[in-house]
CSV table of C-alpha atoms and ligand atoms in Angstrom, one decimal:
chain,number,residue,atom,x,y,z
A,651,MET,CA,167.0,-132.0,32.6
A,652,TYR,CA,165.6,-129.2,34.0
A,653,GLU,CA,164.2,-127.3,31.9
A,654,ASN,CA,160.9,-128.6,32.1
A,655,ILE,CA,160.3,-128.5,35.6
A,656,ILE,CA,161.4,-125.1,36.5
A,657,ALA,CA,158.6,-122.6,37.0
A,658,ASP,CA,158.0,-120.1,34.2
A,659,ARG,CA,158.0,-117.5,37.0
A,660,MET,CA,162.0,-117.8,36.8
A,661,SER,CA,162.1,-116.7,33.3
A,662,ARG,CA,161.2,-113.1,34.2
A,663,LEU,CA,164.2,-112.7,36.9
A,664,GLY,CA,167.2,-110.7,35.9
A,665,THR,CA,170.2,-110.6,37.5
A,666,GLU,CA,173.1,-107.8,38.7
A,667,SER,CA,175.9,-108.2,36.4
A,668,ALA,CA,178.2,-106.9,39.0
A,669,PHE,CA,178.6,-110.3,40.7
A,670,ALA,CA,179.3,-112.1,36.9
A,671,ILE,CA,182.0,-109.6,36.3
A,672,LEU,CA,183.3,-109.6,39.5
A,673,ALA,CA,183.5,-113.6,39.3
A,674,ARG,CA,185.6,-113.2,36.3
A,675,ALA,CA,187.9,-110.5,37.4
A,676,ASN,CA,188.6,-112.5,40.1
A,677,GLU,CA,189.3,-115.9,37.8
A,678,LEU,CA,191.7,-113.8,35.7
A,679,GLU,CA,193.4,-112.6,39.1
A,680,ALA,CA,193.7,-116.0,40.1
A,681,ALA,CA,195.3,-116.7,37.2
A,682,GLY,CA,198.2,-114.3,37.4
A,683,MET,CA,196.6,-110.9,35.9
A,684,SER,CA,196.7,-107.5,37.7
A,685,MET,CA,193.1,-106.6,38.6
A,686,ILE,CA,192.1,-103.2,39.6
A,687,HIS,CA,188.4,-103.9,41.2
A,688,LEU,CA,185.8,-101.0,40.0
A,689,GLU,CA,182.9,-102.9,39.6
A,690,VAL,CA,181.6,-103.8,43.0
A,691,GLY,CA,179.0,-101.3,44.7
A,692,GLN,CA,180.4,-101.8,48.3
A,693,PRO,CA,182.5,-99.4,50.8
A,694,ASP,CA,186.3,-100.3,51.0
A,695,PHE,CA,186.2,-99.6,54.3
A,696,LYS,CA,185.7,-101.9,57.4
A,697,THR,CA,182.6,-101.7,59.3
A,698,PRO,CA,183.8,-99.6,62.1
A,699,ARG,CA,184.9,-101.1,65.3
A,700,HIS,CA,182.5,-100.2,67.7
A,701,ILE,CA,179.5,-102.0,65.5
A,702,ILE,CA,181.5,-105.3,65.7
A,703,GLU,CA,181.9,-105.4,69.2
A,704,ALA,CA,178.5,-104.7,69.8
A,705,ALA,CA,177.8,-107.8,67.8
A,706,TYR,CA,180.3,-109.6,70.0
A,707,ARG,CA,178.7,-108.5,72.6
A,708,ALA,CA,175.1,-109.6,71.7
A,709,MET,CA,176.3,-113.0,70.8
A,710,ASN,CA,178.3,-113.7,74.1
A,711,ASP,CA,174.6,-112.0,75.8
A,712,GLY,CA,172.8,-115.0,74.2
A,713,LEU,CA,170.8,-112.6,71.8
A,714,THR,CA,171.1,-116.0,69.3
A,715,GLY,CA,167.6,-116.8,68.7
A,716,TYR,CA,164.5,-115.5,66.8
A,717,THR,CA,163.5,-112.4,67.3
A,718,PRO,CA,160.1,-110.5,66.0
A,719,ALA,CA,159.7,-110.7,62.2
A,720,PRO,CA,159.1,-106.9,61.9
A,721,GLY,CA,162.8,-106.6,63.9
A,722,LEU,CA,163.5,-105.7,67.4
A,723,PRO,CA,161.7,-103.5,68.8
A,724,ALA,CA,164.5,-101.0,70.2
A,725,LEU,CA,165.8,-100.9,66.6
A,726,ARG,CA,162.9,-100.4,65.2
A,727,GLU,CA,162.4,-97.2,67.8
A,728,ALA,CA,165.6,-96.2,66.9
A,729,ILE,CA,165.2,-96.5,63.0
A,730,ALA,CA,161.9,-94.2,63.6
A,731,GLU,CA,163.6,-92.0,65.6
A,732,TYR,CA,166.6,-91.7,63.2
A,733,ALA,CA,164.3,-91.4,60.2
A,734,SER,CA,162.5,-88.6,62.1
A,735,ALA,CA,165.4,-86.3,62.8
A,736,HIS,CA,167.5,-87.2,59.4
A,737,LYS,CA,164.8,-87.5,56.8
A,738,ARG,CA,162.4,-85.1,58.4
A,739,ILE,CA,159.6,-87.2,58.2
A,740,LYS,CA,156.9,-88.0,61.3
A,741,THR,CA,157.2,-92.0,61.6
A,742,ASP,CA,156.9,-94.1,64.9
A,743,MET,CA,158.3,-98.1,65.3
A,744,LYS,CA,154.9,-99.3,63.5
A,745,GLU,CA,155.7,-98.1,60.3
A,746,VAL,CA,158.9,-100.0,60.3
A,747,VAL,CA,160.2,-103.5,59.1
A,748,VAL,CA,163.5,-104.5,59.2
A,749,VAL,CA,164.7,-107.2,56.6
A,750,PRO,CA,168.0,-108.6,55.8
A,751,GLY,CA,169.7,-106.1,53.7
A,752,GLY,CA,167.7,-103.0,51.7
A,753,LYS,CA,167.1,-105.6,48.5
A,754,PRO,CA,164.3,-107.7,50.3
A,755,ILE,CA,162.2,-104.2,50.7
A,756,MET,CA,162.3,-103.9,47.1
A,757,PHE,CA,161.3,-107.7,46.3
A,758,PHE,CA,158.8,-107.5,49.8
A,759,ALA,CA,157.2,-104.3,48.7
A,760,MET,CA,156.3,-105.1,45.0
A,761,LEU,CA,155.3,-108.7,46.1
A,762,ALA,CA,152.7,-107.3,48.3
A,763,LEU,CA,151.7,-104.4,46.1
A,764,ILE,CA,152.1,-105.7,42.0
A,765,GLN,CA,149.2,-107.3,40.4
A,766,ALA,CA,149.8,-109.0,36.8
A,767,GLY,CA,149.4,-106.1,34.3
A,768,ASP,CA,150.0,-103.5,36.8
A,769,GLU,CA,152.5,-100.7,35.6
A,770,VAL,CA,155.6,-99.3,37.4
A,771,LEU,CA,158.2,-96.6,36.4
A,772,TYR,CA,161.4,-97.3,37.4
A,773,PRO,CA,164.7,-95.3,36.8
A,774,ASN,CA,166.6,-96.6,33.7
A,775,PRO,CA,169.7,-96.6,34.4
A,776,GLY,CA,168.9,-97.7,37.6
A,777,PHE,CA,170.0,-100.6,40.1
A,778,PRO,CA,168.8,-103.6,37.8
A,779,ILE,CA,166.6,-105.4,40.3
A,780,TYR,CA,164.0,-102.9,39.8
A,781,GLU,CA,163.0,-104.0,36.5
A,782,SER,CA,163.9,-107.8,37.2
A,783,VAL,CA,161.4,-107.7,40.5
A,784,ILE,CA,158.6,-106.0,38.7
A,785,ASN,CA,158.5,-108.7,35.7
A,786,PHE,CA,158.9,-111.5,38.2
A,787,CYS,CA,156.1,-109.9,40.0
A,788,GLY,CA,153.8,-109.6,36.6
A,789,GLY,CA,154.1,-105.9,36.7
A,790,ARG,CA,155.3,-103.8,33.3
A,791,ALA,CA,158.4,-102.0,33.5
A,792,VAL,CA,158.1,-98.8,32.3
A,793,PRO,CA,161.5,-97.1,31.8
A,794,VAL,CA,162.2,-93.3,33.4
A,795,PRO,CA,165.3,-92.4,30.8
A,796,LEU,CA,168.1,-90.9,32.9
A,797,LEU,CA,169.7,-89.1,29.9
A,798,SER,CA,173.9,-88.1,30.3
A,799,GLU,CA,172.2,-85.1,27.9
A,800,ASN,CA,170.0,-84.3,30.7
A,801,ASP,CA,172.4,-84.5,33.4
A,802,PHE,CA,170.6,-87.8,34.5
A,803,LYS,CA,168.1,-85.9,35.5
A,804,PRO,CA,164.4,-87.3,35.0
A,805,ASP,CA,162.4,-85.3,32.0
A,806,LEU,CA,159.2,-84.8,34.3
A,807,ARG,CA,156.8,-84.3,31.3
A,808,LEU,CA,157.6,-88.0,29.9
A,809,LEU,CA,157.3,-89.2,33.1
A,810,GLU,CA,153.8,-87.6,33.7
A,811,ASN,CA,153.1,-88.5,30.2
A,812,SER,CA,154.3,-92.3,31.3
A,813,ILE,CA,151.3,-92.4,33.4
A,814,ASN,CA,148.0,-94.2,33.0
A,815,GLU,CA,145.0,-96.1,34.7
A,816,LYS,CA,147.0,-98.9,35.1
A,817,THR,CA,149.9,-97.2,36.6
A,818,LYS,CA,150.7,-98.5,40.3
A,819,LEU,CA,154.1,-97.8,41.5
A,820,MET,CA,157.0,-95.3,40.8
A,821,ILE,CA,160.5,-96.5,41.7
A,822,ILE,CA,162.8,-93.6,42.3
A,823,ASN,CA,166.8,-94.1,43.7
A,824,ASN,CA,168.0,-90.6,45.0
A,825,PRO,CA,171.0,-90.4,45.2
A,826,SER,CA,171.3,-92.7,42.3
A,827,ASN,CA,173.3,-95.6,41.3
A,828,PRO,CA,174.4,-95.8,38.8
A,829,THR,CA,174.7,-92.4,38.0
A,830,GLY,CA,175.7,-90.4,41.3
A,831,LYS,CA,173.4,-87.8,40.3
A,832,LEU,CA,170.9,-86.2,43.2
A,833,PHE,CA,167.7,-84.7,42.5
A,834,ASN,CA,167.5,-81.5,44.1
A,835,ARG,CA,164.8,-80.3,46.2
A,836,GLU,CA,163.1,-78.8,43.1
A,837,GLU,CA,163.0,-81.6,40.8
A,838,ILE,CA,161.4,-83.8,44.0
A,839,GLU,CA,158.7,-81.0,44.6
A,840,GLY,CA,157.9,-81.3,40.3
A,841,ILE,CA,157.9,-85.4,41.5
A,842,ALA,CA,155.4,-84.4,44.4
A,843,ALA,CA,153.5,-82.3,42.2
A,844,ILE,CA,153.0,-85.6,39.8
A,845,LEU,CA,152.1,-87.6,42.7
A,846,ARG,CA,149.3,-85.2,43.8
A,847,ARG,CA,147.5,-85.2,40.3
A,848,HIS,CA,147.8,-89.1,40.4
A,849,PRO,CA,146.9,-90.0,43.8
A,850,GLN,CA,146.5,-93.8,42.7
A,851,LEU,CA,150.2,-93.9,42.6
A,852,MET,CA,152.4,-95.4,44.9
A,853,VAL,CA,156.2,-94.4,45.4
A,854,LEU,CA,159.1,-96.9,46.3
A,855,SER,CA,162.1,-94.1,47.6
A,856,ASP,CA,165.3,-96.0,47.6
A,857,GLU,CA,166.9,-94.0,49.5
A,858,ILE,CA,170.1,-96.1,50.6
A,859,TYR,CA,172.5,-93.7,49.5
A,860,ASP,CA,171.2,-90.8,51.4
A,861,ARG,CA,174.1,-90.5,54.1
A,862,ILE,CA,176.8,-90.2,51.2
A,863,VAL,CA,176.6,-86.8,49.5
A,864,PHE,CA,179.5,-84.6,49.0
A,865,GLY,CA,177.6,-81.0,48.5
A,866,GLU,CA,175.5,-78.9,51.0
A,867,GLU,CA,172.4,-80.0,49.3
A,868,LYS,CA,170.8,-83.4,51.4
A,869,PRO,CA,168.3,-85.5,49.5
A,870,VAL,CA,165.0,-84.5,50.1
A,871,SER,CA,162.7,-87.5,51.1
A,872,LEU,CA,159.1,-88.0,49.5
A,873,ALA,CA,157.7,-89.0,52.7
A,874,SER,CA,159.2,-85.7,54.2
A,875,TYR,CA,155.7,-84.3,52.8
A,876,PRO,CA,152.9,-84.9,55.2
A,877,ASP,CA,150.0,-85.4,52.3
A,878,LEU,CA,152.2,-87.9,50.2
A,879,LYS,CA,153.9,-89.7,53.5
A,880,ASP,CA,151.1,-92.8,53.4
A,881,ARG,CA,151.8,-93.6,49.9
A,882,VAL,CA,155.5,-93.5,50.2
A,883,ILE,CA,157.8,-97.0,51.0
A,884,ILE,CA,161.5,-96.1,52.2
A,885,LEU,CA,164.0,-98.4,51.4
A,886,ASP,CA,167.0,-97.9,53.7
A,887,GLY,CA,169.7,-99.8,55.4
A,888,PHE,CA,173.3,-100.3,56.8
A,889,SER,CA,175.1,-102.0,53.9
A,890,LYS,CA,176.2,-98.4,52.3
A,891,SER,CA,176.7,-96.1,54.8
A,892,TYR,CA,178.2,-98.2,57.9
A,893,ALA,CA,180.4,-100.5,55.4
A,894,MET,CA,178.2,-103.6,56.6
A,895,THR,CA,177.4,-104.8,53.2
A,896,GLY,CA,177.6,-108.3,53.9
A,897,TRP,CA,176.0,-108.4,57.3
A,898,ARG,CA,172.7,-108.2,55.5
A,899,ILE,CA,170.2,-105.5,57.1
A,900,GLY,CA,168.2,-103.1,56.3
A,901,PHE,CA,164.8,-101.6,57.0
A,902,GLY,CA,161.5,-99.9,55.1
A,903,ILE,CA,159.3,-97.7,56.7
A,904,MET,CA,156.0,-97.3,55.3
A,905,HIS,CA,152.2,-96.9,56.4
A,906,GLU,CA,151.6,-99.8,59.0
A,907,GLU,CA,149.0,-101.5,56.8
A,908,LEU,CA,151.5,-102.7,54.2
A,909,ALA,CA,154.4,-102.9,57.1
A,910,ALA,CA,152.0,-105.9,58.0
A,911,HIS,CA,151.8,-107.6,54.8
A,912,VAL,CA,155.9,-107.4,54.5
A,913,ALA,CA,156.2,-108.4,58.0
A,914,GLN,CA,154.2,-111.2,56.9
A,915,LEU,CA,156.5,-111.9,53.9
A,916,MET,CA,159.4,-111.7,56.5
A,917,VAL,CA,157.5,-114.7,58.4
A,918,ASN,CA,157.0,-116.7,55.5
A,919,SER,CA,160.8,-116.0,53.9
A,920,ASN,CA,162.9,-115.3,56.4
A,921,SER,CA,161.2,-115.8,59.9
A,922,CYS,CA,163.4,-112.3,61.1
A,923,THR,CA,166.7,-110.8,61.1
A,924,ALA,CA,169.7,-112.2,62.4
A,925,ALA,CA,169.2,-111.1,66.1
A,926,PHE,CA,172.6,-110.0,66.7
A,927,THR,CA,172.9,-108.1,63.2
A,928,GLN,CA,170.1,-106.1,64.5
A,929,ALA,CA,172.1,-105.2,67.9
A,930,ALA,CA,175.0,-104.1,65.6
A,931,ALA,CA,172.5,-101.9,63.6
A,932,LEU,CA,171.4,-100.5,66.4
A,933,GLU,CA,174.8,-99.6,67.8
A,934,ALA,CA,175.3,-98.0,64.1
A,935,LEU,CA,172.4,-95.5,64.6
A,936,LYS,CA,173.3,-95.0,68.2
A,937,GLY,CA,176.9,-95.1,68.4
A,938,PRO,CA,179.6,-92.4,66.9
A,939,GLN,CA,178.7,-91.0,63.7
A,940,ASP,CA,182.5,-90.7,62.2
A,941,GLY,CA,183.1,-94.0,60.5
A,942,VAL,CA,180.4,-92.1,58.1
A,943,ASP,CA,182.1,-88.9,57.7
A,944,GLU,CA,185.3,-90.6,57.1
A,945,MET,CA,183.9,-92.6,54.6
A,946,CYS,CA,182.4,-89.6,52.9
A,947,ARG,CA,185.9,-87.2,53.0
A,948,ALA,CA,187.2,-90.7,51.4
A,949,PHE,CA,184.6,-90.9,48.6
A,950,LEU,CA,185.0,-87.0,47.8
A,951,GLU,CA,188.6,-86.7,47.5
A,952,ARG,CA,188.3,-90.1,45.3
A,953,ARG,CA,185.7,-88.3,42.7
A,954,ASP,CA,187.3,-84.9,43.1
A,955,TRP,CA,190.4,-86.5,41.5
A,956,LEU,CA,188.8,-89.1,39.5
A,957,ILE,CA,186.4,-87.0,37.6
A,958,PRO,CA,188.6,-84.3,35.8
A,959,ALA,CA,191.0,-87.4,34.9
A,960,LEU,CA,188.5,-88.8,33.1
A,961,ASN,CA,187.7,-86.2,31.3
A,962,ASP,CA,191.2,-85.7,30.6
A,963,ILE,CA,190.7,-89.1,28.6
A,964,ASP,CA,190.1,-88.3,24.6
A,965,GLY,CA,186.5,-89.8,23.9
A,966,ILE,CA,185.2,-89.8,27.3
A,967,SER,CA,183.0,-87.4,29.4
A,968,CYS,CA,182.0,-87.4,32.6
A,969,CYS,CA,179.6,-85.6,35.1
A,970,MET,CA,180.1,-85.2,38.4
A,971,PRO,CA,178.4,-87.1,40.4
A,972,ASP,CA,176.7,-86.0,44.0
A,973,GLY,CA,176.6,-88.5,46.0
A,974,ALA,CA,177.1,-92.4,46.1
A,975,PHE,CA,180.6,-93.7,45.0
A,976,TYR,CA,180.3,-94.1,41.7
A,977,ALA,CA,181.3,-92.3,38.4
A,978,PHE,CA,179.0,-93.0,35.3
A,979,PRO,CA,181.2,-91.3,32.3
A,980,SER,CA,180.1,-92.0,28.2
A,981,ILE,CA,181.9,-93.5,26.5
A,982,ALA,CA,179.8,-93.1,23.1
A,983,GLY,CA,182.9,-91.4,21.3
A,984,PHE,CA,183.9,-94.9,20.5
A,985,ASP,CA,183.1,-97.1,18.3
A,986,ILE,CA,182.2,-99.9,20.4
A,987,LYS,CA,179.1,-101.4,22.8
A,988,ALA,CA,179.7,-100.8,26.8
A,989,LYS,CA,179.5,-104.2,27.1
A,990,ASP,CA,182.3,-104.9,25.0
A,991,PHE,CA,184.1,-102.1,26.0
A,992,CYS,CA,184.1,-103.3,29.6
A,993,MET,CA,185.1,-107.1,29.0
A,994,ARG,CA,188.1,-105.9,26.7
A,995,LEU,CA,189.2,-103.2,29.2
A,996,MET,CA,189.0,-105.8,32.0
A,997,GLU,CA,190.7,-108.7,30.0
A,998,GLU,CA,193.4,-106.4,28.3
A,999,ALA,CA,193.9,-103.8,30.8
A,1000,GLY,CA,193.0,-105.6,34.3
A,1001,VAL,CA,190.3,-102.9,35.3
A,1002,ALA,CA,187.0,-104.1,35.9
A,1003,ALA,CA,183.9,-102.0,35.5
A,1004,ALA,CA,180.5,-102.7,35.3
A,1005,TRP,CA,178.8,-101.4,31.5
A,1006,GLY,CA,175.5,-99.1,31.8
A,1007,SER,CA,173.3,-101.3,29.6
A,1008,SER,CA,173.4,-103.6,32.7
A,1009,PHE,CA,171.8,-100.9,34.3
A,1010,GLY,CA,168.7,-100.8,31.8
A,1011,SER,CA,168.8,-100.1,28.2
A,1012,PHE,CA,169.2,-96.2,28.4
A,1013,GLY,CA,172.4,-96.7,30.1
A,1014,GLU,CA,174.1,-97.7,26.7
A,1015,GLY,CA,177.3,-95.7,26.0
A,1016,CYS,CA,178.3,-95.6,29.4
A,1017,ILE,CA,180.2,-97.4,31.8
A,1018,ARG,CA,180.1,-97.4,36.2
A,1019,LEU,CA,183.0,-96.8,37.6
A,1020,SER,CA,183.1,-97.3,41.6
A,1021,PHE,CA,185.1,-95.2,43.2
A,1022,ALA,CA,185.1,-97.5,46.3
A,1023,ASN,CA,188.7,-98.1,46.0
A,1024,SER,CA,191.6,-96.6,47.2
A,1025,LEU,CA,193.0,-93.1,45.7
A,1026,GLU,CA,196.2,-95.1,44.8
A,1027,ASN,CA,194.3,-98.0,42.5
A,1028,ILE,CA,192.2,-95.6,41.0
A,1029,LYS,CA,194.8,-93.5,39.8
A,1030,LYS,CA,196.0,-96.7,38.4
A,1031,ALA,CA,193.3,-97.3,36.8
A,1032,ALA,CA,192.6,-94.0,35.1
A,1033,ASP,CA,196.1,-94.7,33.4
A,1034,ARG,CA,194.9,-98.2,32.4
A,1035,LEU,CA,191.6,-96.8,31.0
A,1036,ALA,CA,193.6,-94.0,29.2
A,1037,ALA,CA,196.1,-96.4,27.7
A,1038,PHE,CA,193.0,-98.7,26.5
A,1039,THR,CA,191.4,-95.9,25.1
A,1040,ARG,CA,194.0,-95.4,22.9
A,1041,SER,CA,193.9,-98.8,21.1
A,1042,LEU,CA,189.4,-98.1,20.2
A,1043,LYS,CA,188.5,-96.5,17.1
A,1044,ARG,CA,187.0,-93.4,17.6
A,1045,LYS,CA,183.4,-93.1,15.8
A,1046,ALA,CA,183.4,-90.8,12.5
B,1306,PLP,N1,169.4,-100.3,46.4
B,1306,PLP,C1,170.5,-99.8,45.4
B,1306,PLP,C2,170.5,-98.5,44.6
B,1306,PLP,C3,171.5,-100.4,45.5
B,1306,PLP,O1,173.1,-100.1,44.8
B,1306,PLP,C4,171.5,-101.4,46.3
B,1306,PLP,C5,173.1,-102.4,46.9
B,1306,PLP,O2,173.6,-102.2,45.9
B,1306,PLP,C6,170.5,-101.8,47.5
B,1306,PLP,C7,169.6,-101.2,47.3
B,1306,PLP,C8,170.7,-103.0,47.9
B,1306,PLP,O3,171.4,-102.7,49.2
B,1306,PLP,P1,171.8,-104.0,50.0
B,1306,PLP,O4,172.8,-104.6,50.1
B,1306,PLP,O5,171.3,-103.4,51.8
B,1306,PLP,O6,170.6,-104.9,50.1
């Protein structure tokens, strides 16, 4: 009955397959199957206790009403201080907007910037909501392929060749979901040089995983270059670094003129982010940071076990992720599409994983395994995966 009622724009919205895979995996589990969940992108840790206590305290103290749309001044100030120190950018609270999660920054920034026909460069494979929102806003989504043979790094010549007078925005995600790769300083400088040659181009820099890195090299934010800073919109939040996915709190840092538009979109959609959640986020930034360190150590231990184990499986190859908590192995050695591989792996072997093409067409041939699960479960999952692949036909 609704097919003639729903607005056309809804047909342009995509989705995140990980949620659908989770739903199916839960169904199989409810029917009695043993399932190891490597599909969802959320830390398997509890939010640190001191953050939870801060939320209780805030609620008890009556912080339960509306706040200003762009967030509590104390939190915006703390975010500006944090970003100045951690991301090495010069900013202040006027450039900070607090929103319910990292995703709304994606949505609001593109709603505020993209007109019909504008082109947007986005990483492919990449977080699926980029492509979805670009299309929803009437933009043209132009993929920047991240290929396994290129170590999932962008080909900067190809990237620059994709820019024309209609290109309005470039999205980068560092470290990357789903590949786990980090663009190093040299690669970021290459992108910075491209931006200088194309002064009309804005950047959405998704830095939501920038606290979860395994090597000495830390992610460099494009906003740390003073001449580029006003063209960069930083997307970040508390979901991943502080195991707060369900709290729904994130933030954007952008030129104050754009920040005012994003705040207006907040007034029109959410009014504000929950007040006590903002108090918890303030504690996350100001309180002890050992929860973040502990999580990173656990992810590192799991990565160091999982990647060699994947490479030991005939027909699978996986490069070493530098950050986030995802492995993105190639299964291209088998004569099967990544989606069918994942569906059968889940239904027959009890391991839930996301297929690479759900992160964009260039992700075909790979699957995403989240190592936000215990080492014990990861070891079991690797055994199940190895046994499952023995039943598959190899490509000639
Ligand atoms: N950006 C990337 C690359 C992500 O992987 C995610 C979540 O998985 C988000 C943004 C959204 O984060 P949030 O849950 O805070 O909205």
